[in-house]
Short mmCIF file of C-alpha atoms and ligand atoms in Angstrom, two decimals:
data_model
loop_
_atom_site.label_atom_id
_atom_site.label_comp_id
_atom_site.label_asym_id
_atom_site.label_seq_id
_atom_site.Cartn_x
_atom_site.Cartn_y
_atom_site.Cartn_z
CA UNK A 99 -13.27 6.64 15.15
CA UNK A 100 -16.98 7.24 15.36
CA UNK A 101 -17.68 10.34 12.46
CA UNK A 102 -20.37 13.05 13.19
CA UNK A 103 -23.69 12.21 11.21
CA UNK A 104 -23.74 14.51 8.34
CA UNK A 105 -27.11 16.38 7.96
CA UNK A 106 -27.87 14.52 4.73
CA UNK A 107 -31.62 16.66 4.34
CA UNK A 108 -34.86 15.17 4.12
CA UNK A 109 -34.75 11.85 1.96
CA UNK A 110 -37.65 12.64 0.08
CA UNK A 111 -36.53 15.72 -1.20
CA UNK A 112 -34.49 15.82 -4.55
CA UNK A 113 -32.13 17.86 -2.73
CA UNK A 114 -32.10 15.23 0.11
CA UNK A 115 -31.90 12.60 -2.48
CA UNK A 116 -28.89 13.91 -3.85
CA UNK A 117 -27.14 14.80 -0.61
CA UNK A 118 -27.70 11.11 0.25
CA UNK A 119 -26.33 9.63 -3.07
CA UNK A 120 -23.18 12.28 -2.75
CA UNK A 121 -22.16 11.62 0.83
CA UNK A 122 -23.51 7.68 0.26
CA UNK A 123 -20.75 7.25 -2.35
CA UNK A 124 -17.10 6.35 -0.74
CA UNK A 125 -14.72 9.58 -0.70
CA UNK A 126 -12.16 7.88 -3.21
CA UNK A 127 -15.05 7.32 -5.77
CA UNK A 128 -16.00 11.08 -5.40
CA UNK A 129 -12.52 12.45 -5.53
CA UNK A 130 -11.95 9.91 -8.82
CA UNK A 131 -15.02 11.43 -10.05
CA UNK A 132 -13.57 14.89 -9.44
CA UNK A 133 -10.51 14.09 -11.10
CA UNK A 134 -12.23 12.76 -14.32
CA UNK A 135 -14.49 15.67 -14.71
CA UNK A 136 -11.79 18.09 -14.01
CA UNK A 137 -9.43 16.53 -16.84
CA UNK A 138 -12.72 16.83 -19.17
CA UNK A 139 -13.36 20.61 -18.37
CA UNK A 140 -9.72 21.45 -18.36
CA UNK A 141 -9.43 19.90 -22.05
CA UNK A 142 -12.83 21.71 -23.10
CA UNK A 143 -11.90 25.27 -21.31
CA UNK A 144 -8.41 25.48 -22.44
CA UNK A 145 -6.21 28.55 -21.09
CA UNK A 146 -9.87 29.63 -19.26
CA UNK A 147 -9.61 26.81 -16.71
CA UNK A 148 -7.07 28.96 -15.17
CA UNK A 149 -10.46 30.64 -13.48
CA UNK A 150 -11.07 27.51 -11.54
CA UNK A 151 -7.64 27.10 -9.76
CA UNK A 152 -8.67 29.17 -6.66
CA UNK A 153 -10.89 26.45 -5.77
CA UNK A 154 -7.99 24.08 -5.89
CA UNK A 155 -5.79 26.75 -3.97
CA UNK A 156 -8.64 27.05 -0.96
CA UNK A 157 -8.57 22.89 -0.91
CA UNK A 158 -4.58 22.98 -0.59
CA UNK A 159 -4.49 25.61 1.87
CA UNK A 160 -6.87 23.97 3.79
CA UNK A 161 -4.83 20.93 3.98
CA UNK A 162 -1.61 22.30 4.21
CA UNK A 163 -2.91 24.75 7.21
CA UNK A 164 -3.16 21.48 9.03
CA UNK A 165 0.39 19.93 8.54
CA UNK A 166 1.86 21.52 11.33
CA UNK A 167 -0.32 21.19 14.09
CA UNK A 168 -1.20 17.73 13.24
CA UNK A 169 2.64 16.43 12.89
CA UNK A 170 3.02 18.12 16.35
CA UNK A 171 0.66 16.64 18.33
CA UNK A 172 0.33 13.17 16.64
CA UNK A 173 3.93 12.74 16.80
CA UNK A 174 4.02 13.74 20.84
CA UNK A 175 0.98 11.44 20.88
CA UNK A 176 2.66 8.51 18.99
CA UNK A 177 5.78 8.47 20.90
CA UNK A 178 3.82 8.85 24.26
CA UNK A 179 1.91 5.92 23.38
CA UNK A 180 4.60 3.76 23.04
CA UNK A 181 4.56 1.48 25.86
CA UNK A 182 8.59 1.27 26.01
CA UNK A 183 11.14 4.06 24.68
CA UNK A 184 13.26 1.43 23.39
CA UNK A 185 10.59 0.42 20.82
CA UNK A 186 11.03 3.99 19.39
CA UNK A 187 14.52 2.99 18.61
CA UNK A 188 13.41 0.01 16.51
CA UNK A 189 10.99 1.79 14.75
CA UNK A 190 12.88 4.56 13.96
CA UNK A 191 16.02 2.61 12.30
CA UNK A 192 13.39 -0.01 10.87
CA UNK A 193 11.86 3.03 8.81
CA UNK A 194 15.15 5.00 8.11
CA UNK A 195 16.85 2.02 6.85
CA UNK A 196 13.76 1.00 4.61
CA UNK A 197 13.25 4.44 3.18
CA UNK A 198 16.96 4.82 2.36
CA UNK A 199 16.94 1.70 0.68
CA UNK A 200 13.76 2.19 -1.53
CA UNK A 201 15.34 5.59 -2.50
CA UNK A 202 18.31 3.77 -3.73
CA UNK A 203 16.39 1.41 -5.62
CA UNK A 204 14.17 4.44 -7.18
CA UNK A 205 17.65 6.24 -8.33
CA UNK A 206 18.86 3.06 -9.71
CA UNK A 207 15.61 2.88 -11.73
CA UNK A 208 15.50 6.15 -13.00
CA UNK A 209 19.29 5.67 -14.07
CA UNK A 210 18.49 2.50 -15.76
CA UNK A 211 15.12 3.87 -17.82
CA UNK A 212 17.34 6.70 -18.72
CA UNK A 213 20.29 4.95 -20.15
CA UNK A 214 17.77 2.54 -21.90
CA UNK A 215 15.28 5.12 -23.52
CA UNK A 216 17.79 8.00 -23.82
CA UNK A 217 15.03 10.71 -23.30
CA UNK A 218 17.57 13.54 -23.53
CA UNK A 219 19.24 12.48 -27.41
CA UNK A 220 18.10 15.11 -30.05
CA UNK A 221 17.13 17.59 -27.30
CA UNK A 222 18.00 20.91 -28.50
CA UNK A 223 18.55 23.74 -25.80
CA UNK A 224 18.94 26.62 -27.96
CA UNK A 225 16.37 29.63 -27.03
CA UNK A 226 15.75 28.18 -23.29
CA UNK A 227 16.01 30.72 -20.71
CA UNK A 228 18.19 29.61 -17.82
CA UNK A 229 16.48 29.42 -14.37
CA UNK A 230 18.11 30.56 -11.32
CA UNK A 231 19.09 27.62 -8.96
CA UNK A 232 18.34 27.20 -5.37
CA UNK A 233 21.32 27.23 -2.92
CA UNK A 234 21.83 23.47 -1.68
CA UNK A 235 22.08 23.10 1.61
CA UNK A 236 25.12 21.27 2.94
CA UNK A 237 24.53 17.86 4.88
CA UNK A 238 25.83 19.02 8.13
CA UNK A 239 23.84 22.17 7.56
CA UNK A 240 20.81 19.99 7.11
CA UNK A 241 21.71 17.59 9.85
CA UNK A 242 22.10 20.17 12.58
CA UNK A 243 19.07 22.34 11.31
CA UNK A 244 16.93 19.25 12.62
CA UNK A 245 17.77 20.71 16.25
CA UNK A 246 15.61 23.76 16.57
CA UNK A 247 17.17 26.74 18.11
CA UNK A 248 13.65 27.95 19.01
CA UNK A 249 10.86 25.10 18.81
CA UNK A 250 8.34 27.84 18.40
CA UNK A 251 10.11 29.19 15.57
CA UNK A 252 10.33 26.11 14.11
CA UNK A 253 6.50 25.44 14.40
CA UNK A 254 6.02 28.86 12.91
CA UNK A 255 8.29 28.40 9.82
CA UNK A 256 6.86 24.99 9.40
CA UNK A 257 10.10 23.31 9.58
CA UNK A 258 8.73 19.74 9.65
CA UNK A 259 11.94 18.05 10.75
CA UNK A 260 12.65 20.24 13.63
CA UNK A 261 9.16 19.89 14.83
CA UNK A 262 9.49 16.32 14.79
CA UNK A 263 12.73 16.39 16.76
CA UNK A 264 11.05 18.62 19.43
CA UNK A 265 7.87 16.53 19.32
CA UNK A 266 9.80 13.37 19.61
CA UNK A 267 11.62 14.99 22.95
CA UNK A 268 8.24 15.84 24.37
CA UNK A 269 6.99 12.58 23.76
CA UNK A 270 9.84 10.66 25.45
CA UNK A 271 9.30 13.07 28.45
CA UNK A 272 6.16 12.07 28.76
CA UNK A 273 6.78 8.43 28.45
CA UNK A 274 9.72 8.62 30.81
CA UNK A 275 7.77 11.02 33.48
CA UNK A 276 4.97 8.56 33.84
CA UNK A 277 1.75 9.03 35.77
CA UNK A 278 2.41 12.81 36.84
CA UNK A 279 2.47 13.47 32.79
CA UNK A 280 -0.73 11.33 32.22
CA UNK A 281 -3.02 14.27 31.91
CA UNK A 282 -0.72 15.75 29.22
CA UNK A 283 -0.70 12.75 27.31
CA UNK A 284 -4.34 12.67 27.48
CA UNK A 285 -4.42 16.24 26.14
CA UNK A 286 -2.12 15.64 22.97
CA UNK A 287 -4.30 12.29 22.47
CA UNK A 288 -7.47 14.43 22.39
CA UNK A 289 -5.80 17.29 20.36
CA UNK A 290 -4.80 14.48 17.64
CA UNK A 291 -8.15 13.22 17.44
CA UNK A 292 -9.47 16.68 16.94
CA UNK A 293 -7.18 17.37 14.11
CA UNK A 294 -8.13 14.00 12.23
CA UNK A 295 -11.49 15.03 12.80
CA UNK A 296 -10.49 18.56 10.95
CA UNK A 297 -8.88 16.38 8.42
CA UNK A 298 -12.42 14.40 7.62
CA UNK A 299 -13.87 17.69 7.40
CA UNK A 300 -11.37 19.16 4.66
CA UNK A 301 -11.12 15.87 2.81
CA UNK A 302 -14.95 16.33 2.04
CA UNK A 303 -13.71 19.16 -0.22
CA UNK A 304 -11.48 17.01 -2.02
CA UNK A 305 -13.40 15.97 -5.01
CA UNK A 306 -13.96 19.83 -5.71
CA UNK A 307 -10.36 20.73 -5.00
CA UNK A 308 -9.13 17.98 -7.25
CA UNK A 309 -11.41 18.85 -9.98
CA UNK A 310 -10.15 22.53 -9.92
CA UNK A 311 -6.76 21.52 -10.07
CA UNK A 312 -6.76 18.93 -12.79
CA UNK A 313 -8.95 21.09 -14.74
CA UNK A 314 -6.35 24.10 -14.30
CA UNK A 315 -3.32 21.52 -15.23
CA UNK A 316 -5.36 19.84 -18.28
CA UNK A 317 -6.32 23.27 -19.47
CA UNK A 318 -2.78 25.17 -19.29
CA UNK A 319 -0.26 22.67 -19.82
CA UNK A 320 -2.59 19.99 -21.19
CA UNK A 321 -1.74 16.84 -23.27
CA UNK A 322 0.41 18.97 -25.68
CA UNK A 323 3.07 19.56 -22.72
CA UNK A 324 4.00 16.27 -23.13
CA UNK A 325 5.09 16.37 -26.67
CA UNK A 326 8.26 17.96 -26.13
CA UNK A 327 9.41 16.01 -22.94
CA UNK A 328 7.74 12.96 -24.52
CA UNK A 329 10.43 10.32 -24.05
CA UNK A 330 11.10 11.74 -20.37
CA UNK A 331 7.32 11.95 -19.51
CA UNK A 332 7.30 7.99 -20.42
CA UNK A 333 10.23 7.01 -18.36
CA UNK A 334 8.60 9.03 -15.48
CA UNK A 335 5.34 7.49 -15.62
CA UNK A 336 6.98 3.92 -16.52
CA UNK A 337 9.40 4.37 -13.73
CA UNK A 338 6.27 5.52 -11.14
CA UNK A 339 4.57 2.47 -12.09
CA UNK A 340 7.32 0.26 -11.53
CA UNK A 341 8.54 1.78 -8.28
CA UNK A 342 4.90 1.83 -6.89
CA UNK A 343 3.36 -1.44 -8.10
CA UNK A 344 6.37 -3.77 -8.09
CA UNK A 345 8.76 -2.34 -5.42
CA UNK A 346 6.42 -1.01 -3.03
CA UNK A 347 4.09 -4.02 -3.80
CA UNK A 348 7.49 -6.60 -2.99
CA UNK A 349 7.33 -4.44 0.49
CA UNK A 350 3.94 -5.25 1.39
CA UNK A 351 4.25 -9.11 -0.12
CA UNK A 352 7.65 -9.82 1.09
CA UNK A 353 8.47 -7.74 3.84
CA UNK A 354 4.90 -7.05 5.67
CA UNK A 355 3.58 -10.29 4.28
CA UNK A 356 0.14 -8.74 3.61
CA UNK A 357 -1.83 -8.88 0.30
CA UNK A 358 -1.17 -5.96 -1.77
CA UNK A 359 -4.83 -5.07 -3.51
CA UNK A 360 -6.38 -4.09 -0.17
CA UNK A 361 -3.00 -1.31 0.03
CA UNK A 362 -4.28 0.21 -2.93
CA UNK A 363 -7.69 0.58 -2.53
CA UNK A 364 -7.34 1.71 1.16
CA UNK A 365 -4.94 4.28 0.21
CA UNK A 366 -6.66 5.66 -3.32
CA UNK A 367 -7.58 9.09 -1.67
CA UNK A 368 -3.81 9.56 -0.81
CA UNK A 369 -2.93 8.89 -4.12
CA UNK A 370 -5.14 11.22 -5.88
CA UNK A 371 -4.34 13.93 -3.38
CA UNK A 372 -0.84 13.41 -4.10
CA UNK A 373 -1.37 13.44 -7.90
CA UNK A 374 -3.40 16.52 -7.94
CA UNK A 375 -1.60 18.88 -5.58
CA UNK A 376 1.80 17.81 -6.54
CA UNK A 377 3.09 17.98 -2.83
CA UNK A 378 3.59 15.17 -0.66
CA UNK A 379 3.10 17.68 2.47
CA UNK A 380 -0.17 18.27 1.88
CA UNK A 381 -0.88 14.67 1.40
CA UNK A 382 0.26 14.23 4.63
CA UNK A 383 -3.16 14.69 6.56
CA UNK A 384 -4.84 12.54 4.41
CA UNK A 385 -2.00 9.81 4.30
CA UNK A 386 -2.29 9.83 8.41
CA UNK A 387 -5.97 9.01 7.91
CA UNK A 388 -6.25 6.37 5.42
CA UNK A 389 -3.06 4.80 7.65
CA UNK A 390 -5.03 4.72 10.41
CA UNK A 391 -8.82 4.32 9.43
CA UNK A 392 -8.59 2.43 6.29
CA UNK A 393 -5.33 0.32 6.56
CA UNK A 394 -5.08 -0.33 10.66
CA UNK A 395 -2.10 1.13 11.25
CA UNK A 396 -1.75 1.93 15.06
CA UNK A 397 -1.48 5.68 15.58
CA UNK A 398 1.83 5.13 17.43
CA UNK A 399 3.48 3.46 14.02
CA UNK A 400 1.73 5.84 11.67
CA UNK A 401 2.59 8.90 13.56
CA UNK A 402 6.16 8.05 14.16
CA UNK A 403 6.77 6.89 10.35
CA UNK A 404 4.74 9.15 8.08
CA UNK A 405 5.77 12.70 8.99
CA UNK A 406 9.39 11.44 8.76
CA UNK A 407 8.60 9.85 5.43
CA UNK A 408 7.32 12.58 3.88
CA UNK A 409 10.34 15.21 4.55
CA UNK A 410 12.83 12.38 3.98
CA UNK A 411 11.51 9.67 1.75
CA UNK A 412 10.91 10.83 -1.84
CA UNK A 413 11.29 7.55 -4.16
CA UNK A 414 9.57 9.09 -7.02
CA UNK A 415 12.21 12.49 -6.57
CA UNK A 416 15.22 10.17 -6.41
CA UNK A 417 13.80 8.30 -9.64
CA UNK A 418 13.40 11.77 -11.35
CA UNK A 419 16.54 13.29 -10.46
CA UNK A 420 18.22 10.19 -11.56
CA UNK A 421 16.60 10.29 -14.60
CA UNK A 422 17.24 13.70 -15.19
CA UNK A 423 21.04 13.11 -14.69
CA UNK A 424 21.20 11.08 -17.21
CA UNK A 425 18.95 12.88 -19.52
CA UNK A 426 21.16 16.12 -19.14
CA UNK A 427 24.56 14.11 -19.54
CA UNK A 428 23.01 12.77 -23.06
CA UNK A 429 21.86 16.61 -23.91
CA UNK A 430 25.46 17.51 -23.33
CA UNK A 431 27.13 14.49 -24.49
CA UNK A 432 28.86 13.42 -21.54
CA UNK A 433 29.85 9.90 -21.28
CA UNK A 434 29.04 7.89 -18.32
CA UNK A 435 30.89 5.21 -16.47
CA UNK A 436 29.68 2.82 -13.83
CA UNK A 437 31.33 4.91 -11.04
CA UNK A 438 29.27 8.05 -12.28
CA UNK A 439 26.23 5.99 -11.97
CA UNK A 440 27.08 5.06 -8.27
CA UNK A 441 28.06 8.42 -7.60
CA UNK A 442 24.96 9.70 -8.87
CA UNK A 443 22.80 7.24 -7.04
CA UNK A 444 24.21 8.27 -3.73
CA UNK A 445 24.02 11.53 -4.62
CA UNK A 446 20.34 11.44 -5.91
CA UNK A 447 19.47 9.79 -2.58
CA UNK A 448 20.73 12.53 -0.55
CA UNK A 449 19.28 15.31 -2.68
CA UNK A 450 15.82 13.47 -2.68
CA UNK A 451 16.31 13.46 1.26
CA UNK A 452 16.78 17.13 1.24
CA UNK A 453 13.73 17.91 -1.32
CA UNK A 454 10.94 20.12 0.39
CA UNK A 455 7.63 18.10 -0.19
CA UNK A 456 6.07 20.89 -2.56
CA UNK A 457 5.69 21.45 -6.02
CA UNK A 458 8.65 21.32 -8.37
CA UNK A 459 11.24 21.52 -5.15
CA UNK A 460 13.55 18.47 -6.50
CA UNK A 461 14.07 20.61 -10.13
CA UNK A 462 15.80 23.12 -8.32
CA UNK A 463 18.43 21.12 -6.49
CA UNK A 464 19.35 19.37 -9.71
CA UNK A 465 22.72 20.93 -9.57
CA UNK A 466 24.08 19.03 -6.36
CA UNK A 467 23.45 15.91 -8.76
CA UNK A 468 24.81 17.83 -12.26
CA UNK A 469 28.19 18.67 -10.64
CA UNK A 470 28.70 15.13 -10.10
CA UNK A 471 29.06 14.46 -13.89
CA UNK A 472 30.91 17.61 -14.55
CA UNK A 473 28.04 19.96 -15.27
CA UNK A 474 28.38 23.54 -13.82
CA UNK A 475 25.52 25.88 -12.64
CA UNK A 476 25.06 27.56 -16.27
CA UNK A 477 24.11 23.98 -17.97
CA UNK A 478 22.29 23.13 -14.87
CA UNK A 479 20.15 26.52 -15.11
CA UNK A 480 19.30 25.69 -18.87
CA UNK A 481 18.33 22.08 -18.07
CA UNK A 482 15.92 23.28 -15.27
CA UNK A 483 14.96 26.29 -17.76
CA UNK A 484 13.82 23.76 -20.42
CA UNK A 485 12.15 20.99 -18.16
CA UNK A 486 10.28 23.96 -15.80
CA UNK A 487 7.38 24.49 -18.22
CA UNK A 488 6.58 21.10 -18.40
CA UNK A 489 7.24 19.68 -14.81
CA UNK A 490 4.11 20.05 -13.46
CA UNK A 491 2.66 16.94 -14.96
CA UNK A 492 5.72 14.97 -14.30
CA UNK A 493 5.39 16.17 -10.57
CA UNK A 494 1.99 14.99 -10.57
CA UNK A 495 3.31 11.75 -11.29
CA UNK A 496 6.32 11.44 -9.31
CA UNK A 497 4.66 12.90 -5.95
CA UNK A 498 2.71 9.75 -5.98
CA UNK A 499 5.54 6.98 -5.50
CA UNK A 500 6.82 9.69 -2.71
CA UNK A 501 3.78 8.98 -0.77
CA UNK A 502 3.15 5.09 -1.58
CA UNK A 503 6.71 4.67 -0.11
CA UNK A 504 5.56 5.97 2.91
CA UNK A 505 2.45 4.25 3.52
CA UNK A 506 4.30 0.94 2.45
CA UNK A 507 6.62 1.47 4.74
CA UNK A 508 4.30 2.39 7.56
CA UNK A 509 2.55 -0.99 6.85
CA UNK A 510 5.79 -2.73 6.74
CA UNK A 511 6.81 -1.28 10.09
CA UNK A 512 3.60 -1.85 11.88
CA UNK A 513 3.62 -4.98 10.71
CA UNK A 514 6.67 -6.03 12.05
CA UNK A 515 5.97 -4.14 15.65
CA UNK A 516 2.64 -6.16 15.63
CA UNK A 517 0.95 -2.67 15.27
CA UNK A 518 -1.13 -3.56 12.16
CA UNK A 519 -4.93 -4.54 12.37
CA UNK A 520 -5.30 -6.86 9.62
CA UNK A 521 -9.11 -6.83 9.84
CA UNK A 522 -9.49 -3.29 9.04
CA UNK A 523 -6.42 -3.80 6.44
CA UNK A 524 -8.50 -6.16 4.36
CA UNK A 525 -12.01 -4.79 4.90
CA UNK A 526 -13.20 -2.01 2.29
CA UNK A 527 -12.68 1.37 3.76
CA UNK A 528 -15.81 2.33 5.34
CA UNK A 529 -16.67 5.93 3.72
N1 LIG B 848 6.71 17.63 -5.45
C1 LIG B 848 7.27 16.43 -4.81
C2 LIG B 848 6.75 16.15 -3.63
O1 LIG B 848 6.11 17.22 -2.89
C3 LIG B 848 8.58 17.20 -4.81
C4 LIG B 848 9.71 17.04 -5.88
O2 LIG B 848 10.00 16.11 -6.40
O3 LIG B 848 9.81 18.21 -6.80
O4 LIG B 848 6.75 15.13 -2.99
#
C-alpha cells in the first residue's frame, strides 16, 4: 500500500524539522516513547494523572470505532479472494485447531505456575466487598448466537462472531457467483483498503493515546497496586512471557519455520496497543495492519484468521483464569487432584473462548471455572472483589499474549497456505 505523503512543513523551519523528526521515526519507536513518558508522568502526577485519561479514551474510541466495519469488509474481501472455497475450510480448520491447542497449553501453564508459586497462600479476604458476577452464557446459546437473526442488528450490536458468520457467507456467495459478482468484490476490496487507510491515520495518534493510558494506570494504580497481589502478578508476568516468547516462538520456529526475532519487531505496535488498552478488540485494527504490512501475511489469511482469533483465542486469559483457579483453591483451602486440574483446563479454555475482548472481561466469567472445584457464587464474588482493584495491570499483561497468539497463528497458517511474503516478513517495518 502506498501511503499518502504527510505535510511535514517547511524543512528549514524548527517546526518543520521537528515534524520531520517525528514522522521520520518509525511508529513503534514513537509508541514506545509514549509508553515510557506516560509511565514517568503517571509516577510524577499520581492521582492527578486521571485528568489525562480522556486523551487515551479518544484513541481507544477511534480505534474501536473501526472494529466492526473493518471486520465486516475485510472478512468478505478475504473470503472472496480465496481462489477455491475448499481452501476456506483448510484455513479455518488449521486456525481453530491451533487456537484451541495454544489455549490448552496456556491454561496448563497457568495451573502449573499457580501450583508452584502458590500465590493464594496467606491471602486474607476479610473486609473484601463481593462483586456481582456476569451471567455465564451456556455453550449451546453461544454457538447458536453465531447465526444472527438479523445481520444488521449484529453489526449494530458489534456482535463479532455473528458479523464474521454473515461476512463469510457473503464472501462465499461472491466466490461462487463469479463474474457477475465481480463489481461487488471490487467494492469490498476498495472498502477494505479505505478502512486500512483510516487505521493508518488513527495509529498516528497511538503514541499520545498510549502515553495517556499508561500515565493514568501508573498514576492511579501504580506499582503499589502490585504489592498486595505481588505473587499473582509475578505469575501472570512470567506466564505471559513464557507463552509469548517460548510457546508462540515455537509456533513460528517449529510450525511456520520462520525466524522469531523479525516477528516481535514487526508486531511491536500491536503489542504496545494491546498492553496499553487491555483490549484485544481495540488491538484488532492495528493487528490487521502489522500482519499485512510488516509481516507480509496475505489479506485473505489475515482477514480470515485475526478477527476469529480476537474473539475466540485468548491465551493470556486462559493462563490467567487457570492461575486464578489455583489461587482461589489456595485461598479457600480446597485440595486439587489431577482430575480437577484437567477439568479446570477444559473449562478454562471454553471460558477464555467466550470472554469478550475488552478490559477485565475474564474476571467476571470466573464463576464457571470455580464451580468446577466446588466454589459457589458467593466465594467467587469475594475473589473478584479482591482482584478487581488490581486487575488493570494484570489485564494489560495478559492481553499481550491474547494478541501474539493470533498473530503467530496468522503467520503459521499463511506459511502453510503459501500466503506469507518472506521478504516483507524479514525486512524492517517501513514506517
Ligand atoms: N482484556 C482481555 C482482552 O481484551 C480479556 C480479559 O482477559 O479480560 O483480551
